[in-house]
Amino acid sequence: MVKMEIISKESIKPSSPTPDNLRTFGLCLFDQFFPPFFSIPLIFYYSHESTSHVEQADISSLLKRSLSDALSLYYPFAGRMKDASSVHCDDQGVDFLEARVDTRLSEAIEPPKVELLNQLVPSRSEEGGGVLLAIQLSYFICGGIAIGMSICHTVADGCAFSMFVKAWAAMARGDANMVVAPSFATSSLFPPRDSFGLQTSYESSKYSGETRRFRFSSSKIAALRDEVGARTAVQPTRVQLVTAVIWKWAMARKGCDRCLPSFVWYPVNVRGRINPPLSENTFGNAIWREKMSGNGEMDLGELVSKIREAVRKIDSEYLEELQGENVNEKLVRDTKKVMELFVDNEVDYFLITSWCRFPFHESDFGWGKPVWVSTASWGFSNMVVLIDSMSDIGGIEAWITMDEVEKFEDEAQLLAFDSGT
């Protein structure tokens, strides 16, 4: 059993106080779909070869100092939830922990030991004061380090998270030209609505299952894409194809047929879909999760078509409707239907999200790029996170959490995909 020991904990505050006129950060419609306890875990790993020229104390002080500077731009992270529709940006700070791990970095990540990876991500529980961002710097006995982060999904999506990390890393290495201030435009364009009862519904779905990493190689993705394209005359994207493959496996695992539908929630980044487009540096949650239904008799081509239709649906006209005055009744009705499915044990549902193309792998804090980037357990069953492979350009790593996930390994072997174990 690997031992990890927390050796320090402190609160990092913005280097300059948040102005009085910015003390209240209004949430938007999309933010409301993520209750405050829903966290995004992310871990960066740096080898001893990268950090050998830097003292551990210097690494710690550099990260803290640059984090403080980054929080001056991304000030909502240093605040606390005020109510269901706003954050009080009172500069209380974010948690910064340091820990020692009695194993080598290589032994933790290849193959990934999820139980240990979960310990590299700090908790953001309410008992911890309701922090919206927590960071943990972990030292391995080999000299390698890991930087684990956990953010409150209510205030930021994966895209916003990635631009925060990009700004923080640029400040750490002294590259001011790469620091872009975030835009806070979503709450005025998509104002919050009445409560949808999401928190109660989410809490009804307790965590279960295991989390494992599966690797989809670029060559096998390309071959499968050609095969699906030949049958459907449609060339799916990598993410659409892998999503369809996982969805089909999942239905086979549950024995889904035409009588038992399966549902997938699929996030669509709306920043470039609204008219006029939002800046890619827009802070908050600017994603809309579209629900798709399928059954076990559908082939990959049909599932890919379902996904493509869902993505095409989220256009400027659709988003304009979400800005309308009369949208609240529809949202409440549709959301309640979805949440009923979410807690129904007789219905198969999956949440699949993609971090592909986010520049996490470029995160250089002054000692080079990470040797690997991963997520960890999200705390919900039937959750899938897709990340670009670092060792195989065009490949994808899928982090899957579900009951009896070992059945996926059998399917993976049948399809000649590497389960990563």
CSV table of C-alpha atoms in Angstrom, one decimal:
chain,number,residue,atom,x,y,z
A,1,MET,CA,0.0,0.0,0.0
A,2,VAL,CA,1.5,3.3,-1.1
A,3,LYS,CA,1.7,5.9,1.7
A,4,MET,CA,1.0,9.6,1.1
A,5,GLU,CA,1.6,12.2,3.7
A,6,ILE,CA,0.3,15.8,3.6
A,7,ILE,CA,3.1,18.0,4.9
A,8,SER,CA,1.7,21.5,4.5
A,9,LYS,CA,-1.5,23.3,3.7
A,10,GLU,CA,-2.1,27.0,3.2
A,11,SER,CA,-4.5,29.4,1.5
A,12,ILE,CA,-3.3,31.3,-1.5
A,13,LYS,CA,-5.0,34.7,-2.1
A,14,PRO,CA,-4.9,36.9,-5.2
A,15,SER,CA,-1.8,39.1,-5.4
A,16,SER,CA,-4.0,42.2,-5.8
A,17,PRO,CA,-7.5,42.6,-4.2
A,18,THR,CA,-10.6,42.2,-6.4
A,19,PRO,CA,-12.2,45.6,-7.0
A,20,ASP,CA,-15.5,46.3,-5.2
A,21,ASN,CA,-17.4,46.4,-8.5
A,22,LEU,CA,-16.3,42.8,-9.3
A,23,ARG,CA,-17.1,41.3,-5.9
A,24,THR,CA,-20.2,39.5,-7.2
A,25,PHE,CA,-19.7,37.1,-10.0
A,26,GLY,CA,-23.0,36.1,-11.6
A,27,LEU,CA,-23.5,32.5,-12.7
A,28,CYS,CA,-25.1,31.8,-16.0
A,29,LEU,CA,-27.7,29.3,-17.2
A,30,PHE,CA,-25.1,26.7,-18.0
A,31,ASP,CA,-23.4,27.0,-14.6
A,32,GLN,CA,-26.6,25.9,-12.9
A,33,PHE,CA,-26.4,22.4,-14.3
A,34,PHE,CA,-23.5,21.6,-12.1
A,35,PRO,CA,-24.1,21.6,-8.3
A,36,PRO,CA,-21.3,23.0,-6.1
A,37,PHE,CA,-20.1,19.6,-4.9
A,38,PHE,CA,-19.4,18.4,-8.5
A,39,SER,CA,-15.6,18.7,-9.0
A,40,ILE,CA,-13.2,18.4,-12.0
A,41,PRO,CA,-10.0,16.4,-11.1
A,42,LEU,CA,-6.9,17.0,-13.2
A,43,ILE,CA,-3.2,15.9,-12.6
A,44,PHE,CA,0.0,17.0,-14.3
A,45,TYR,CA,3.1,14.8,-13.9
A,46,TYR,CA,6.7,16.0,-14.2
A,47,SER,CA,9.7,13.6,-14.2
A,48,HIS,CA,12.9,14.1,-12.1
A,49,GLU,CA,14.8,14.7,-15.4
A,50,SER,CA,12.6,17.8,-15.9
A,51,THR,CA,12.8,19.2,-12.3
A,52,SER,CA,16.3,18.1,-11.3
A,53,HIS,CA,17.8,21.6,-11.8
A,54,VAL,CA,15.1,23.1,-9.5
A,55,GLU,CA,15.0,22.8,-5.7
A,56,GLN,CA,11.8,21.5,-4.3
A,57,ALA,CA,11.4,24.6,-2.1
A,58,ASP,CA,11.9,26.8,-5.2
A,59,ILE,CA,9.2,24.8,-7.1
A,60,SER,CA,6.8,25.3,-4.2
A,61,SER,CA,7.4,29.0,-3.9
A,62,LEU,CA,7.3,29.6,-7.6
A,63,LEU,CA,3.9,27.8,-7.9
A,64,LYS,CA,2.4,29.7,-5.0
A,65,ARG,CA,3.6,33.1,-6.2
A,66,SER,CA,2.5,32.7,-9.8
A,67,LEU,CA,-0.8,31.2,-8.6
A,68,SER,CA,-1.5,34.3,-6.6
A,69,ASP,CA,-0.9,36.4,-9.7
A,70,ALA,CA,-3.1,34.2,-11.8
A,71,LEU,CA,-5.9,34.5,-9.2
A,72,SER,CA,-5.9,38.3,-9.7
A,73,LEU,CA,-7.2,37.6,-13.2
A,74,TYR,CA,-9.3,34.5,-12.4
A,75,TYR,CA,-10.7,36.0,-9.2
A,76,PRO,CA,-13.9,33.9,-8.9
A,77,PHE,CA,-11.8,30.9,-8.0
A,78,ALA,CA,-10.7,32.6,-4.8
A,79,GLY,CA,-14.2,33.4,-3.8
A,80,ARG,CA,-17.0,31.3,-2.3
A,81,MET,CA,-20.5,30.4,-3.4
A,82,LYS,CA,-22.9,33.2,-2.3
A,83,ASP,CA,-26.2,31.6,-3.4
A,84,ALA,CA,-27.5,29.5,-6.3
A,85,SER,CA,-26.8,32.2,-8.9
A,86,SER,CA,-23.6,34.0,-7.8
A,87,VAL,CA,-20.1,33.8,-6.3
A,88,HIS,CA,-18.9,36.2,-3.6
A,89,CYS,CA,-15.4,37.2,-4.9
A,90,ASP,CA,-14.1,38.1,-1.4
A,91,ASP,CA,-10.5,36.8,-2.0
A,92,GLN,CA,-10.7,34.1,0.7
A,93,GLY,CA,-8.2,32.1,-1.4
A,94,VAL,CA,-7.7,28.6,-2.8
A,95,ASP,CA,-6.2,25.7,-0.9
A,96,PHE,CA,-2.6,24.7,-1.7
A,97,LEU,CA,-1.3,21.5,-0.2
A,98,GLU,CA,2.0,19.7,-0.3
A,99,ALA,CA,2.5,16.0,0.1
A,100,ARG,CA,5.1,13.3,0.0
A,101,VAL,CA,4.5,9.9,-1.7
A,102,ASP,CA,6.6,6.9,-0.9
A,103,THR,CA,6.8,5.5,-4.4
A,104,ARG,CA,8.4,6.4,-7.7
A,105,LEU,CA,6.5,8.5,-10.3
A,106,SER,CA,6.8,5.7,-12.9
A,107,GLU,CA,5.3,3.2,-10.6
A,108,ALA,CA,2.3,5.3,-10.0
A,109,ILE,CA,1.5,6.1,-13.7
A,110,GLU,CA,2.4,3.1,-15.8
A,111,PRO,CA,0.1,1.4,-15.5
A,112,PRO,CA,-2.0,4.1,-13.7
A,113,LYS,CA,-3.0,3.2,-10.2
A,114,VAL,CA,-6.2,5.0,-9.9
A,115,GLU,CA,-6.4,4.5,-6.1
A,116,LEU,CA,-3.1,6.5,-5.8
A,117,LEU,CA,-4.1,9.0,-8.4
A,118,ASN,CA,-7.2,9.9,-6.4
A,119,GLN,CA,-4.9,10.8,-3.5
A,120,LEU,CA,-3.0,13.2,-5.7
A,121,VAL,CA,-6.1,15.3,-6.2
A,122,PRO,CA,-7.1,17.5,-3.1
A,123,SER,CA,-10.6,17.4,-1.8
A,124,ARG,CA,-12.9,20.4,-2.2
A,125,SER,CA,-15.5,19.2,0.3
A,126,GLU,CA,-17.7,21.7,2.2
A,127,GLU,CA,-15.8,20.7,5.3
A,128,GLY,CA,-12.8,22.3,3.7
A,129,GLY,CA,-14.6,25.7,3.8
A,130,GLY,CA,-16.3,25.6,0.4
A,131,VAL,CA,-13.2,26.4,-1.6
A,132,LEU,CA,-13.7,26.5,-5.4
A,133,LEU,CA,-10.2,25.5,-6.3
A,134,ALA,CA,-7.8,23.2,-4.5
A,135,ILE,CA,-4.2,22.3,-5.6
A,136,GLN,CA,-1.8,19.7,-4.3
A,137,LEU,CA,1.9,19.5,-5.1
A,138,SER,CA,3.1,15.9,-4.5
A,139,TYR,CA,6.8,14.9,-4.3
A,140,PHE,CA,7.8,11.3,-5.3
A,141,ILE,CA,10.8,9.6,-3.9
A,142,CYS,CA,12.5,9.6,-7.3
A,143,GLY,CA,12.4,13.4,-7.5
A,144,GLY,CA,9.4,13.6,-9.8
A,145,ILE,CA,6.4,15.7,-8.9
A,146,ALA,CA,2.6,15.8,-9.6
A,147,ILE,CA,0.4,18.9,-9.5
A,148,GLY,CA,-3.1,17.8,-8.8
A,149,MET,CA,-6.1,20.2,-9.1
A,150,SER,CA,-9.7,20.1,-8.3
A,151,ILE,CA,-12.1,22.9,-9.3
A,152,CYS,CA,-15.8,23.4,-8.7
A,153,HIS,CA,-17.6,22.6,-11.9
A,154,THR,CA,-20.2,25.2,-11.1
A,155,VAL,CA,-17.8,28.1,-12.0
A,156,ALA,CA,-15.8,26.6,-14.8
A,157,ASP,CA,-15.9,24.0,-17.6
A,158,GLY,CA,-12.9,22.1,-19.0
A,159,CYS,CA,-12.2,24.9,-21.6
A,160,ALA,CA,-12.1,27.6,-18.9
A,161,PHE,CA,-10.0,25.3,-16.7
A,162,SER,CA,-7.5,24.9,-19.4
A,163,MET,CA,-7.1,28.6,-20.1
A,164,PHE,CA,-6.6,29.2,-16.3
A,165,VAL,CA,-3.8,26.6,-16.3
A,166,LYS,CA,-2.3,28.1,-19.4
A,167,ALA,CA,-2.2,31.5,-17.8
A,168,TRP,CA,-0.8,30.2,-14.5
A,169,ALA,CA,2.0,28.3,-16.2
A,170,ALA,CA,2.9,31.3,-18.4
A,171,MET,CA,3.2,33.5,-15.3
A,172,ALA,CA,5.3,30.8,-13.5
A,173,ARG,CA,7.8,30.8,-16.4
A,174,GLY,CA,7.7,34.5,-16.9
A,175,ASP,CA,6.1,34.5,-20.3
A,176,ALA,CA,3.7,37.5,-20.0
A,177,ASN,CA,2.9,37.4,-23.8
A,178,MET,CA,1.0,34.1,-23.3
A,179,VAL,CA,-1.2,35.5,-20.5
A,180,VAL,CA,-4.7,36.4,-21.7
A,181,ALA,CA,-7.3,37.8,-19.4
A,182,PRO,CA,-10.6,35.9,-19.3
A,183,SER,CA,-13.9,37.3,-20.6
A,184,PHE,CA,-16.9,37.2,-18.2
A,185,ALA,CA,-19.8,37.5,-20.6
A,186,THR,CA,-22.0,34.4,-20.1
A,187,SER,CA,-24.2,35.6,-17.2
A,188,SER,CA,-25.4,38.6,-19.2
A,189,LEU,CA,-26.1,36.5,-22.4
A,190,PHE,CA,-27.5,33.5,-20.6
A,191,PRO,CA,-28.9,34.7,-17.2
A,192,PRO,CA,-29.6,32.1,-14.5
A,193,ARG,CA,-33.0,30.6,-14.2
A,194,ASP,CA,-35.2,29.2,-11.4
A,195,SER,CA,-33.8,26.1,-9.7
A,196,PHE,CA,-34.1,22.9,-11.6
A,197,GLY,CA,-33.8,20.6,-8.6
A,198,LEU,CA,-30.5,19.3,-10.0
A,199,GLN,CA,-28.6,19.1,-6.7
A,200,THR,CA,-31.1,16.7,-5.1
A,201,SER,CA,-31.1,14.5,-8.2
A,202,TYR,CA,-27.4,14.4,-8.4
A,203,GLU,CA,-27.1,13.5,-4.8
A,204,SER,CA,-29.5,10.6,-5.3
A,205,SER,CA,-26.9,9.0,-7.6
A,206,LYS,CA,-24.2,7.7,-5.2
A,207,TYR,CA,-20.8,6.8,-6.5
A,208,SER,CA,-20.2,3.3,-7.5
A,209,GLY,CA,-17.9,1.4,-9.8
A,210,GLU,CA,-14.3,1.6,-10.6
A,211,THR,CA,-12.3,4.0,-12.8
A,212,ARG,CA,-9.9,2.7,-15.4
A,213,ARG,CA,-7.9,4.1,-18.3
A,214,PHE,CA,-8.4,2.6,-21.8
A,215,ARG,CA,-6.2,3.6,-24.7
A,216,PHE,CA,-7.5,3.9,-28.3
A,217,SER,CA,-4.5,4.1,-30.7
A,218,SER,CA,-4.4,6.5,-33.6
A,219,SER,CA,-4.0,3.7,-36.1
A,220,LYS,CA,-7.0,1.8,-34.9
A,221,ILE,CA,-9.1,4.9,-34.7
A,222,ALA,CA,-8.2,5.7,-38.3
A,223,ALA,CA,-9.0,2.1,-39.5
A,224,LEU,CA,-12.3,2.1,-37.7
A,225,ARG,CA,-13.1,5.6,-39.1
A,226,ASP,CA,-12.5,4.4,-42.6
A,227,GLU,CA,-14.7,1.3,-42.0
A,228,VAL,CA,-17.6,3.4,-40.6
A,229,GLY,CA,-17.1,6.0,-43.4
A,230,ALA,CA,-17.3,3.4,-46.1
A,231,ARG,CA,-20.7,2.2,-44.8
A,232,THR,CA,-22.2,5.6,-44.0
A,233,ALA,CA,-20.5,8.1,-46.4
A,234,VAL,CA,-19.7,10.1,-43.2
A,235,GLN,CA,-16.3,10.7,-41.7
A,236,PRO,CA,-16.7,10.9,-38.0
A,237,THR,CA,-14.3,12.9,-35.8
A,238,ARG,CA,-12.0,10.9,-33.5
A,239,VAL,CA,-14.1,11.9,-30.5
A,240,GLN,CA,-17.4,11.0,-32.1
A,241,LEU,CA,-16.1,7.6,-33.1
A,242,VAL,CA,-14.6,6.8,-29.7
A,243,THR,CA,-17.8,8.0,-28.0
A,244,ALA,CA,-19.9,5.7,-30.3
A,245,VAL,CA,-17.6,2.7,-29.5
A,246,ILE,CA,-17.8,3.2,-25.8
A,247,TRP,CA,-21.5,3.7,-26.0
A,248,LYS,CA,-22.0,0.5,-27.9
A,249,TRP,CA,-19.7,-1.4,-25.4
A,250,ALA,CA,-21.7,0.0,-22.5
A,251,MET,CA,-25.0,-1.1,-24.0
A,252,ALA,CA,-23.6,-4.6,-24.6
A,253,ARG,CA,-22.4,-4.7,-21.0
A,254,LYS,CA,-25.9,-4.0,-19.8
A,255,GLY,CA,-27.5,-6.3,-22.4
A,256,CYS,CA,-29.5,-3.4,-23.9
A,257,ASP,CA,-31.8,-4.3,-26.8
A,258,ARG,CA,-34.5,-2.4,-28.6
A,259,CYS,CA,-36.7,-2.6,-25.4
A,260,LEU,CA,-34.2,-1.0,-23.1
A,261,PRO,CA,-33.0,2.4,-24.3
A,262,SER,CA,-29.7,3.9,-23.4
A,263,PHE,CA,-29.0,7.6,-23.0
A,264,VAL,CA,-25.8,9.7,-23.4
A,265,TRP,CA,-25.3,13.2,-22.3
A,266,TYR,CA,-22.8,14.8,-24.7
A,267,PRO,CA,-21.3,18.3,-24.1
A,268,VAL,CA,-21.1,20.8,-26.9
A,269,ASN,CA,-18.9,23.9,-26.5
A,270,VAL,CA,-21.1,26.8,-27.5
A,271,ARG,CA,-18.4,29.5,-27.5
A,272,GLY,CA,-18.1,29.4,-31.3
A,273,ARG,CA,-21.7,28.6,-32.0
A,274,ILE,CA,-23.5,31.7,-30.8
A,275,ASN,CA,-23.9,34.7,-33.1
A,276,PRO,CA,-21.7,36.7,-32.6
A,277,PRO,CA,-19.2,34.1,-31.3
A,278,LEU,CA,-17.9,34.2,-27.8
A,279,SER,CA,-14.2,34.5,-27.1
A,280,GLU,CA,-12.4,31.2,-26.6
A,281,ASN,CA,-11.2,32.8,-23.3
A,282,THR,CA,-14.8,33.0,-22.0
A,283,PHE,CA,-14.8,32.0,-18.3
A,284,GLY,CA,-17.5,29.8,-16.7
A,285,ASN,CA,-19.4,27.0,-18.2
A,286,ALA,CA,-20.2,27.6,-21.9
A,287,ILE,CA,-21.3,24.1,-22.7
A,288,TRP,CA,-24.7,22.6,-23.4
A,289,ARG,CA,-25.2,18.9,-22.8
A,290,GLU,CA,-27.4,17.3,-25.4
A,291,LYS,CA,-29.2,14.1,-24.6
A,292,MET,CA,-29.1,11.2,-27.1
A,293,SER,CA,-31.0,7.9,-27.1
A,294,GLY,CA,-30.0,4.6,-28.6
A,295,ASN,CA,-30.3,0.9,-28.3
A,296,GLY,CA,-28.1,-2.2,-28.5
A,297,GLU,CA,-29.2,-3.1,-32.0
A,298,MET,CA,-27.7,0.1,-33.5
A,299,ASP,CA,-24.3,-0.2,-35.2
A,300,LEU,CA,-21.5,2.2,-34.9
A,301,GLY,CA,-22.5,4.2,-38.0
A,302,GLU,CA,-26.0,4.8,-36.6
A,303,LEU,CA,-24.6,5.8,-33.2
A,304,VAL,CA,-22.2,8.2,-34.9
A,305,SER,CA,-25.1,9.7,-36.8
A,306,LYS,CA,-27.0,10.2,-33.5
A,307,ILE,CA,-24.0,12.1,-32.1
A,308,ARG,CA,-23.5,14.2,-35.2
A,309,GLU,CA,-27.2,15.2,-35.2
A,310,ALA,CA,-27.0,16.2,-31.6
A,311,VAL,CA,-23.9,18.4,-32.2
A,312,ARG,CA,-25.5,20.1,-35.3
A,313,LYS,CA,-28.6,20.9,-33.4
A,314,ILE,CA,-26.8,23.3,-31.1
A,315,ASP,CA,-26.5,26.2,-33.5
A,316,SER,CA,-27.0,30.0,-33.2
A,317,GLU,CA,-30.8,29.7,-33.5
A,318,TYR,CA,-31.0,27.0,-30.8
A,319,LEU,CA,-28.8,29.1,-28.5
A,320,GLU,CA,-30.9,32.2,-29.2
A,321,GLU,CA,-34.0,30.3,-28.0
A,322,LEU,CA,-32.1,29.6,-24.7
A,323,GLN,CA,-31.7,33.4,-24.2
A,324,GLY,CA,-35.5,34.0,-24.6
A,325,GLU,CA,-37.8,35.0,-21.7
A,326,ASN,CA,-40.0,32.0,-22.1
A,327,VAL,CA,-37.4,29.3,-22.0
A,328,ASN,CA,-37.5,28.6,-18.2
A,329,GLU,CA,-40.6,26.4,-18.3
A,330,LYS,CA,-39.2,24.3,-21.1
A,331,LEU,CA,-35.8,24.0,-19.3
A,332,VAL,CA,-37.4,22.9,-16.0
A,333,ARG,CA,-39.6,20.3,-17.8
A,334,ASP,CA,-36.8,18.9,-19.9
A,335,THR,CA,-34.3,18.8,-17.0
A,336,LYS,CA,-36.7,17.0,-14.7
A,337,LYS,CA,-37.2,14.4,-17.4
A,338,VAL,CA,-33.5,13.9,-17.8
A,339,MET,CA,-32.9,13.7,-14.0
A,340,GLU,CA,-35.6,11.1,-13.7
A,341,LEU,CA,-33.6,9.0,-16.2
A,342,PHE,CA,-30.4,9.8,-14.3
A,343,VAL,CA,-31.7,8.1,-11.1
A,344,ASP,CA,-33.7,5.3,-12.8
A,345,ASN,CA,-31.9,2.0,-12.3
A,346,GLU,CA,-33.8,0.5,-15.2
A,347,VAL,CA,-32.4,3.0,-17.7
A,348,ASP,CA,-28.9,3.1,-18.9
A,349,TYR,CA,-27.3,6.5,-19.0
A,350,PHE,CA,-23.8,7.8,-19.6
A,351,LEU,CA,-22.1,11.2,-19.2
A,352,ILE,CA,-19.3,11.5,-21.8
A,353,THR,CA,-17.1,14.5,-22.0
A,354,SER,CA,-14.1,15.3,-24.1
A,355,TRP,CA,-10.9,17.3,-23.2
A,356,CYS,CA,-9.3,16.5,-26.5
A,357,ARG,CA,-7.6,19.5,-28.1
A,358,PHE,CA,-7.3,21.3,-24.7
A,359,PRO,CA,-3.7,22.4,-24.3
A,360,PHE,CA,-3.1,20.6,-21.0
A,361,HIS,CA,-0.1,18.8,-22.4
A,362,GLU,CA,1.6,22.1,-23.0
A,363,SER,CA,1.6,23.1,-19.4
A,364,ASP,CA,5.2,24.3,-18.7
A,365,PHE,CA,5.7,26.0,-15.3
A,366,GLY,CA,9.3,26.6,-16.0
A,367,TRP,CA,10.8,23.0,-16.0
A,368,GLY,CA,9.3,21.7,-19.3
A,369,LYS,CA,6.1,20.0,-20.3
A,370,PRO,CA,4.5,17.2,-18.3
A,371,VAL,CA,5.4,13.6,-19.1
A,372,TRP,CA,1.7,12.8,-18.7
A,373,VAL,CA,-1.6,14.4,-17.8
A,374,SER,CA,-4.6,12.5,-16.4
A,375,THR,CA,-7.8,12.8,-14.6
A,376,ALA,CA,-9.0,10.6,-11.7
A,377,SER,CA,-12.3,9.4,-10.3
A,378,TRP,CA,-15.1,12.0,-10.7
A,379,GLY,CA,-17.3,10.4,-8.0
A,380,PHE,CA,-20.1,9.4,-10.4
A,381,SER,CA,-20.7,6.0,-12.1
A,382,ASN,CA,-21.2,5.8,-15.9
A,383,MET,CA,-18.8,8.7,-16.4
A,384,VAL,CA,-16.4,8.9,-19.3
A,385,VAL,CA,-13.6,11.5,-19.9
A,386,LEU,CA,-11.7,11.5,-23.2
A,387,ILE,CA,-8.1,13.0,-23.3
A,388,ASP,CA,-5.6,13.2,-26.1
A,389,SER,CA,-2.8,10.6,-25.8
A,390,MET,CA,0.6,12.1,-25.2
A,391,SER,CA,2.6,9.2,-26.5
A,392,ASP,CA,0.5,8.6,-29.7
A,393,ILE,CA,-0.5,11.7,-31.7
A,394,GLY,CA,-4.1,11.2,-32.7
A,395,GLY,CA,-4.8,8.6,-30.1
A,396,ILE,CA,-7.2,9.0,-27.2
A,397,GLU,CA,-7.2,7.9,-23.6
A,398,ALA,CA,-10.7,7.1,-22.2
A,399,TRP,CA,-11.2,7.3,-18.4
A,400,ILE,CA,-14.3,5.2,-17.7
A,401,THR,CA,-16.1,4.9,-14.4
A,402,MET,CA,-18.8,2.3,-14.1
A,403,ASP,CA,-19.9,-0.9,-12.3
A,404,GLU,CA,-18.2,-4.1,-13.5
A,405,VAL,CA,-15.8,-2.1,-15.6
A,406,GLU,CA,-13.7,-5.3,-16.1
A,407,LYS,CA,-16.3,-6.4,-18.7
A,408,PHE,CA,-15.0,-3.5,-20.8
A,409,GLU,CA,-11.6,-5.2,-20.8
A,410,ASP,CA,-13.0,-8.2,-22.4
A,411,GLU,CA,-14.7,-6.1,-25.1
A,412,ALA,CA,-11.4,-4.2,-25.5
A,413,GLN,CA,-9.5,-7.3,-26.1
A,414,LEU,CA,-12.0,-8.6,-28.6
A,415,LEU,CA,-11.7,-5.3,-30.6
A,416,ALA,CA,-7.9,-5.4,-30.1
A,417,PHE,CA,-7.9,-2.1,-28.1
A,418,ASP,CA,-5.4,-1.8,-25.3
A,419,SER,CA,-7.1,-1.6,-21.9
A,420,GLY,CA,-4.1,0.0,-20.3
A,421,THR,CA,-3.7,-2.6,-17.5
